[in-house]
Short mmCIF file of C-alpha atoms in Angstrom, two decimals:
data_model
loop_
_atom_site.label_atom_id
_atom_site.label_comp_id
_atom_site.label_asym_id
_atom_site.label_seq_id
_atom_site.Cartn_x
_atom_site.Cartn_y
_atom_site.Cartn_z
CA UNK A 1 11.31 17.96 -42.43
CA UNK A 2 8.82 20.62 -40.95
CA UNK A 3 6.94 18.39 -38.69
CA UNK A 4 10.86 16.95 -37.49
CA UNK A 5 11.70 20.97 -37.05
CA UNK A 6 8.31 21.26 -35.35
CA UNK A 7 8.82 18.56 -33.00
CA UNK A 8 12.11 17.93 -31.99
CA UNK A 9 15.20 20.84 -30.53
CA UNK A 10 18.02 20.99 -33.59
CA UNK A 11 20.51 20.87 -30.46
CA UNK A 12 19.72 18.70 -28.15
CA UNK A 13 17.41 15.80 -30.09
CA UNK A 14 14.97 16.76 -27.23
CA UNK A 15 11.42 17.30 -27.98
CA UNK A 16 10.80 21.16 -28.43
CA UNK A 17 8.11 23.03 -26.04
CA UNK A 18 5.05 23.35 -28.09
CA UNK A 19 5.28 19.57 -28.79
CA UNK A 20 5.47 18.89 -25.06
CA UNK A 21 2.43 20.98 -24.32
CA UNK A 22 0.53 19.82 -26.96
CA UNK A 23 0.73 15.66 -26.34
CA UNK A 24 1.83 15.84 -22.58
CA UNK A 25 -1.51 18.00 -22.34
CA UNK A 26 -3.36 14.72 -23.72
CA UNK A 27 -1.10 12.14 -22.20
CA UNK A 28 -1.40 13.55 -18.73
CA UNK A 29 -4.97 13.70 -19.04
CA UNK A 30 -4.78 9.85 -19.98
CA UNK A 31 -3.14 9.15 -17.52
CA UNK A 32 -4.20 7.57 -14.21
CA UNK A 33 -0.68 8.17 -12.46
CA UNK A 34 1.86 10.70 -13.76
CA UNK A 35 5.14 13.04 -12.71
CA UNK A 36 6.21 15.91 -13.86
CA UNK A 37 9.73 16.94 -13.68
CA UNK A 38 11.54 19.95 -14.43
CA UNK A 39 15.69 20.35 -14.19
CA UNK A 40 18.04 22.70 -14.79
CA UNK A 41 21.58 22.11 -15.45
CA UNK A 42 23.19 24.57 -12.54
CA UNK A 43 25.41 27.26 -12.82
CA UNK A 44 25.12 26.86 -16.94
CA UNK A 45 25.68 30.87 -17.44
CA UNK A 46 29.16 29.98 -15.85
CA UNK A 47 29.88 27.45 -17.96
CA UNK A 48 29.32 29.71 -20.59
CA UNK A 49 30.93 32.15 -19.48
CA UNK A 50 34.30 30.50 -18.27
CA UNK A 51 34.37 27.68 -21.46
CA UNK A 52 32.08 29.70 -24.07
CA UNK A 53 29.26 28.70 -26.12
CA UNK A 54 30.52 25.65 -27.85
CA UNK A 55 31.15 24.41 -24.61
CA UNK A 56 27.88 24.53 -23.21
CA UNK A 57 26.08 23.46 -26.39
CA UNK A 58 28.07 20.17 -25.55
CA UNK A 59 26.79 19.96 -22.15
CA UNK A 60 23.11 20.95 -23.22
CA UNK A 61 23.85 18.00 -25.76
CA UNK A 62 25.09 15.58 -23.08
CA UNK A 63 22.51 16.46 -20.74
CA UNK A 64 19.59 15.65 -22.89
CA UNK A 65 21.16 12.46 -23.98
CA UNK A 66 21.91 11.29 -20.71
CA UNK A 67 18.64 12.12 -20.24
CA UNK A 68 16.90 10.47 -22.74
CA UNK A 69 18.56 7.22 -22.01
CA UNK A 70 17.48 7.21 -18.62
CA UNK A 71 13.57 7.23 -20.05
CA UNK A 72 11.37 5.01 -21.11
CA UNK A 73 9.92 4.97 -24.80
CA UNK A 74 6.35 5.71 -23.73
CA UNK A 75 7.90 9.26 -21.52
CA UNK A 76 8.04 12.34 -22.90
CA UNK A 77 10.96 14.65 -22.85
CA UNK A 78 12.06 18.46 -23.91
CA UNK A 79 13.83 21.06 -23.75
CA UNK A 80 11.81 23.85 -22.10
CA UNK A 81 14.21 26.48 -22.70
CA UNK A 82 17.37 27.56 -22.09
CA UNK A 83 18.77 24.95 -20.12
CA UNK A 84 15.61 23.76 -18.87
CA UNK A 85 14.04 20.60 -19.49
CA UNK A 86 10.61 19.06 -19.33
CA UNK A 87 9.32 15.34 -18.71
CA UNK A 88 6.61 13.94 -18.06
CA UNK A 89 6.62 10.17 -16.95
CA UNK A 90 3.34 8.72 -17.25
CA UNK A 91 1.85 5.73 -15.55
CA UNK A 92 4.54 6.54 -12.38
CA UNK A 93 3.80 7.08 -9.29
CA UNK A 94 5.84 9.39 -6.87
CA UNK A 95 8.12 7.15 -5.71
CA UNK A 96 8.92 5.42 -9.08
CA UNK A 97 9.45 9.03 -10.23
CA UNK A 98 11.63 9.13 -7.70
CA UNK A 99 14.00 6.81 -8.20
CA UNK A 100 13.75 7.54 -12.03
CA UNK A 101 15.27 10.80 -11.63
CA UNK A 102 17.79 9.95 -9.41
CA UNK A 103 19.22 7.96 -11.17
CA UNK A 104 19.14 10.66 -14.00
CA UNK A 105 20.66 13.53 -11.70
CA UNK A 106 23.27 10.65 -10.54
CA UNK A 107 24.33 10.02 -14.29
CA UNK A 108 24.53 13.86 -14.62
CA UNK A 109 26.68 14.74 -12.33
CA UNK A 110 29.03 11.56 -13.27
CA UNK A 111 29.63 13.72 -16.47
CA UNK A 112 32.54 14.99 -17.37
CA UNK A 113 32.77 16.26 -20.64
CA UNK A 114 36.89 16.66 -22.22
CA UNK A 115 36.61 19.77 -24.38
CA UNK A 116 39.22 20.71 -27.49
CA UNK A 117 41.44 22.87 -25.15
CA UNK A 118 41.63 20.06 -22.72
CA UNK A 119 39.83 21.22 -19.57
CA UNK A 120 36.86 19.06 -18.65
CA UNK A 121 33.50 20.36 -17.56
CA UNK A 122 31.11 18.49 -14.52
CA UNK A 123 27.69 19.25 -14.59
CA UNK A 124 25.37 18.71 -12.17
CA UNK A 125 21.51 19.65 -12.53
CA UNK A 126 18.55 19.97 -10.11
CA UNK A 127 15.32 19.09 -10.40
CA UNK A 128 11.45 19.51 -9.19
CA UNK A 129 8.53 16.91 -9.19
CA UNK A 130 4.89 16.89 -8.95
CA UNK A 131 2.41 13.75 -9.09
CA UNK A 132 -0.72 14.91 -10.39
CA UNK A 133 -3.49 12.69 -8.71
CA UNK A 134 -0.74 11.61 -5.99
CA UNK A 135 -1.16 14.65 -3.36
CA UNK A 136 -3.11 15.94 -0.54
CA UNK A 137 -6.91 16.55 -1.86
CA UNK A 138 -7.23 19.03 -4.65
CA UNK A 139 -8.64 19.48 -7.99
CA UNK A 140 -9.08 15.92 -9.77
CA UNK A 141 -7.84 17.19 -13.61
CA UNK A 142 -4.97 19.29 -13.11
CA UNK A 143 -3.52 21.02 -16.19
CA UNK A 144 -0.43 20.39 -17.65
CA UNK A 145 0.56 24.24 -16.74
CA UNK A 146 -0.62 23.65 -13.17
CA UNK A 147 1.67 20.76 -13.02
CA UNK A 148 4.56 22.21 -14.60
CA UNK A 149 4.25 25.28 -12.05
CA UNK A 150 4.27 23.10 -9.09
CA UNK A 151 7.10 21.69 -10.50
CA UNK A 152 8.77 25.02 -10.90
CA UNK A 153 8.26 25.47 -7.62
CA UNK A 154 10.07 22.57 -6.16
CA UNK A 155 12.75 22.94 -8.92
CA UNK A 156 13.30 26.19 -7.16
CA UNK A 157 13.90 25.40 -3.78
CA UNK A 158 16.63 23.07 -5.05
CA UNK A 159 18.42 25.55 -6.57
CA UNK A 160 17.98 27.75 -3.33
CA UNK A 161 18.71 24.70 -1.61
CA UNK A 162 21.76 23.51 -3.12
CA UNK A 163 21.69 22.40 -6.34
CA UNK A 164 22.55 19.50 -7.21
CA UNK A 165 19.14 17.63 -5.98
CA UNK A 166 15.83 16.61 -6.29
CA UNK A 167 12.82 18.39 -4.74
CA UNK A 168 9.03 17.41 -4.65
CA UNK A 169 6.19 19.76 -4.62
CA UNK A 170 3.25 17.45 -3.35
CA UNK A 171 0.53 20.73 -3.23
CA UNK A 172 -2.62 20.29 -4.61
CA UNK A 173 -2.08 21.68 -8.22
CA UNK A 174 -4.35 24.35 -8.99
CA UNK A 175 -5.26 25.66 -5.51
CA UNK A 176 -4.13 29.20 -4.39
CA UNK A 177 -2.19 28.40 -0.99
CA UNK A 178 -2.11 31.21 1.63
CA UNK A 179 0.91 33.29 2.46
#
């Protein structure tokens, strides 16, 4: 039971944080090819705020299922915090990571979620991608944190782009980039 508390989000099934740092740590450093992906459901506060907490419990829920099913057994997945989520898909290139997570944000934004007072809730989420080993020349062994912040990165321009989309950050991880 304390390993299962240890390892996996009592919400959302997803893996928890520390877990994902721990063994994506290892499996990225296995890994010849690899993406890293962060998302964030958008406008979630609102959500909140305009259908309460129950409400977006069952979209962080949803989310991480739809999720989930749109993985393979070998990826890693988890909630990152919040309503931010982690994956790591190794073994993929850039383009397979792609096409992966379009087809994730695609089944997102086909949710709609029927809630006890009988409004619905859509939910779209946006997300950023890095390909450790797939960019312009830079440091060979990237860390997992290195990755994740490039990721950040894109994941933010999304947002500030949008929503609602996909964004790669193909910087060499791990390389301070002039102003």
């Amino acid at each position: 039971l304390l390993r299962r508390i240890a390892h996996f989000d009592g919400l959302t099934q997803a893996h928890t944080r520390p877990y994902f740092m721990d063994s994506g740590s290892a499996l990225l450093a296995r890994s010849a090819t690899s993406a890293v992906v962060l998302l964030d459901i958008d406008d979630f506060k609102a959500i909140n705020d305009r259908h309460g907490h129950d409400a977006g419990d069952r979209v962080l829920r949803a989310v991480s299922d739809t999720c989930r099913a749109n993985l393979r057994a070998g990826d890693l997945f988890a909630r990152y915090g919040g309503e931010e989520f982690a994956i790591l898909l190794p073994d993929t290139t850039a383009v397979a990571a792609g096409a992966v997570i379009e087809r994730m944000r695609s089944a997102i934004a086909a949710l709609e979620l029927d809630l006890p007072d009988s409004r619905t809730v859509r939910v779209t989420a946006s997300f950023g991608i890095t390909a450790p080993g797939q960019r312009r020349p830079g440091p060979a062994d990237p860390s997992l944190e290195q990755a994740l912040g490039a990721a950040d990165r894109a994941l933010y321009r999304a947002k500030r782009g949008g929503k609602n989309r996909i964004l790669f950050d193909l910087e060499p991880v791990g390389v301070a980039m002039s102003a």
